[in-house]
Amino acid sequence: MSSVRLVEITDENRDAVCALRVRPGQERFVASVARSLEDAASTPEAEPWFRAVYADGEPVGFVMLSWNVPPGRPGILGPYFLWRLLIDGRHQGRGFGRAVLDEVVALVRAEGGTELLTSHQPDGPGPFYRKFGFRPTGEVDHGETVVRLTL
């Protein structure tokens, strides 16, 4: 199993993290790190929490969640919503995505969370999330299928 660390993004590592890219053709499934950071800054009501994903001392990915969002915020799914998960194309297929989800689930559980939500395009990474244990909620958000992992 691949081991990862979730690391705060700082001025020192921002450029390296923003340089991470998914494989060609996957760009339509997940926004870039730079776009994700812009979305976080422009949507504070979503309580964005984000980290670089490191393995063996180098950045291999990025993860962003809506973190413990109070109920009733219009347009915000939560309280815990996996907003972005990006593994650099050079590092895909090595178990990093699953390792990130393992870390995120442990953190959400430690905060008292009982479920983790995310969404994906119908032709996107649904099989990855189903294999991890996410199940469709029946909801659609901005054209994406919403799925839930009960913790």
Short mmCIF file of N, CA, C and O in Angstrom, two decimals, residues 66 73-78 81-84 117-122 137-147:
data_model
loop_
_atom_site.label_atom_id
_atom_site.label_comp_id
_atom_site.label_asym_id
_atom_site.label_seq_id
_atom_site.Cartn_x
_atom_site.Cartn_y
_atom_site.Cartn_z
N SER A 66 -14.70 20.36 1.46
CA SER A 66 -15.49 21.28 2.28
C SER A 66 -15.46 20.63 3.65
O SER A 66 -15.80 19.46 3.80
N ARG A 73 -26.30 25.89 4.44
CA ARG A 73 -25.64 26.81 3.50
C ARG A 73 -26.07 26.45 2.08
O ARG A 73 -25.76 25.36 1.60
N PRO A 74 -26.77 27.36 1.41
CA PRO A 74 -27.29 27.07 0.07
C PRO A 74 -26.17 26.71 -0.91
O PRO A 74 -25.13 27.37 -0.95
N GLY A 75 -26.39 25.64 -1.66
CA GLY A 75 -25.45 25.24 -2.70
C GLY A 75 -24.21 24.54 -2.21
O GLY A 75 -23.34 24.21 -3.02
N ILE A 76 -24.09 24.29 -0.91
CA ILE A 76 -22.90 23.65 -0.38
C ILE A 76 -23.29 22.27 0.17
O ILE A 76 -24.15 22.17 1.05
N LEU A 77 -22.69 21.23 -0.37
CA LEU A 77 -22.93 19.89 0.14
C LEU A 77 -21.99 19.63 1.30
O LEU A 77 -20.84 20.06 1.29
N GLY A 78 -22.47 18.91 2.27
CA GLY A 78 -21.59 18.65 3.40
C GLY A 78 -22.33 17.89 4.47
O GLY A 78 -23.37 17.32 4.21
N PHE A 81 -17.35 17.22 2.27
CA PHE A 81 -17.50 16.96 0.85
C PHE A 81 -16.13 16.98 0.19
O PHE A 81 -15.40 17.97 0.28
N LEU A 82 -15.76 15.87 -0.44
CA LEU A 82 -14.51 15.78 -1.18
C LEU A 82 -14.68 16.56 -2.47
O LEU A 82 -15.35 16.11 -3.40
N TRP A 83 -14.10 17.73 -2.48
CA TRP A 83 -14.30 18.69 -3.56
C TRP A 83 -13.35 18.40 -4.72
O TRP A 83 -13.72 18.47 -5.88
N ARG A 84 -12.10 18.09 -4.42
CA ARG A 84 -11.11 17.79 -5.46
C ARG A 84 -10.15 16.71 -4.98
O ARG A 84 -9.73 16.70 -3.82
N LEU A 117 -19.09 12.88 1.43
CA LEU A 117 -19.75 12.99 0.14
C LEU A 117 -18.73 13.42 -0.91
O LEU A 117 -17.73 14.08 -0.61
N THR A 118 -19.00 13.06 -2.15
CA THR A 118 -18.28 13.61 -3.29
C THR A 118 -19.20 13.49 -4.49
O THR A 118 -20.32 12.99 -4.38
N SER A 119 -18.74 13.97 -5.63
CA SER A 119 -19.53 13.84 -6.85
C SER A 119 -18.57 13.61 -8.01
O SER A 119 -17.37 13.91 -7.92
N HIS A 120 -19.12 13.05 -9.08
CA HIS A 120 -18.31 12.79 -10.26
C HIS A 120 -19.18 12.82 -11.50
O HIS A 120 -20.40 12.64 -11.42
N GLN A 121 -18.58 13.10 -12.62
CA GLN A 121 -19.29 13.07 -13.89
C GLN A 121 -19.70 11.63 -14.18
O GLN A 121 -19.00 10.69 -13.77
N PRO A 122 -20.81 11.45 -14.88
CA PRO A 122 -21.28 10.09 -15.15
C PRO A 122 -20.23 9.19 -15.81
O PRO A 122 -20.17 8.00 -15.53
N THR A 137 -26.26 8.66 -3.94
CA THR A 137 -27.30 9.17 -3.05
C THR A 137 -28.62 9.38 -3.78
O THR A 137 -29.65 9.60 -3.15
N GLY A 138 -28.57 9.36 -5.11
CA GLY A 138 -29.74 9.69 -5.92
C GLY A 138 -29.77 11.16 -6.31
O GLY A 138 -30.60 11.57 -7.11
N GLU A 139 -28.86 11.95 -5.74
CA GLU A 139 -28.80 13.38 -6.05
C GLU A 139 -27.85 13.62 -7.23
O GLU A 139 -26.92 12.85 -7.46
N VAL A 140 -28.09 14.72 -7.90
CA VAL A 140 -27.20 15.20 -8.96
C VAL A 140 -26.88 16.64 -8.63
O VAL A 140 -27.77 17.43 -8.29
N ASP A 141 -25.61 17.00 -8.68
CA ASP A 141 -25.16 18.36 -8.37
C ASP A 141 -24.35 18.88 -9.55
O ASP A 141 -23.30 18.33 -9.88
N HIS A 142 -24.86 19.91 -10.20
CA HIS A 142 -24.20 20.49 -11.38
C HIS A 142 -23.88 19.42 -12.42
O HIS A 142 -22.78 19.39 -12.98
N GLY A 143 -24.81 18.50 -12.64
CA GLY A 143 -24.64 17.45 -13.64
C GLY A 143 -23.80 16.27 -13.18
O GLY A 143 -23.57 15.35 -13.96
N GLU A 144 -23.34 16.30 -11.93
CA GLU A 144 -22.50 15.21 -11.42
C GLU A 144 -23.29 14.34 -10.45
O GLU A 144 -24.11 14.83 -9.68
N THR A 145 -23.01 13.06 -10.48
CA THR A 145 -23.62 12.10 -9.57
C THR A 145 -23.02 12.27 -8.19
O THR A 145 -21.80 12.23 -8.01
N VAL A 146 -23.87 12.46 -7.18
CA VAL A 146 -23.40 12.60 -5.80
C VAL A 146 -23.35 11.20 -5.18
O VAL A 146 -24.29 10.42 -5.31
N VAL A 147 -22.22 10.91 -4.52
CA VAL A 147 -22.04 9.62 -3.86
C VAL A 147 -21.64 9.84 -2.41
O VAL A 147 -21.08 10.87 -2.04
#
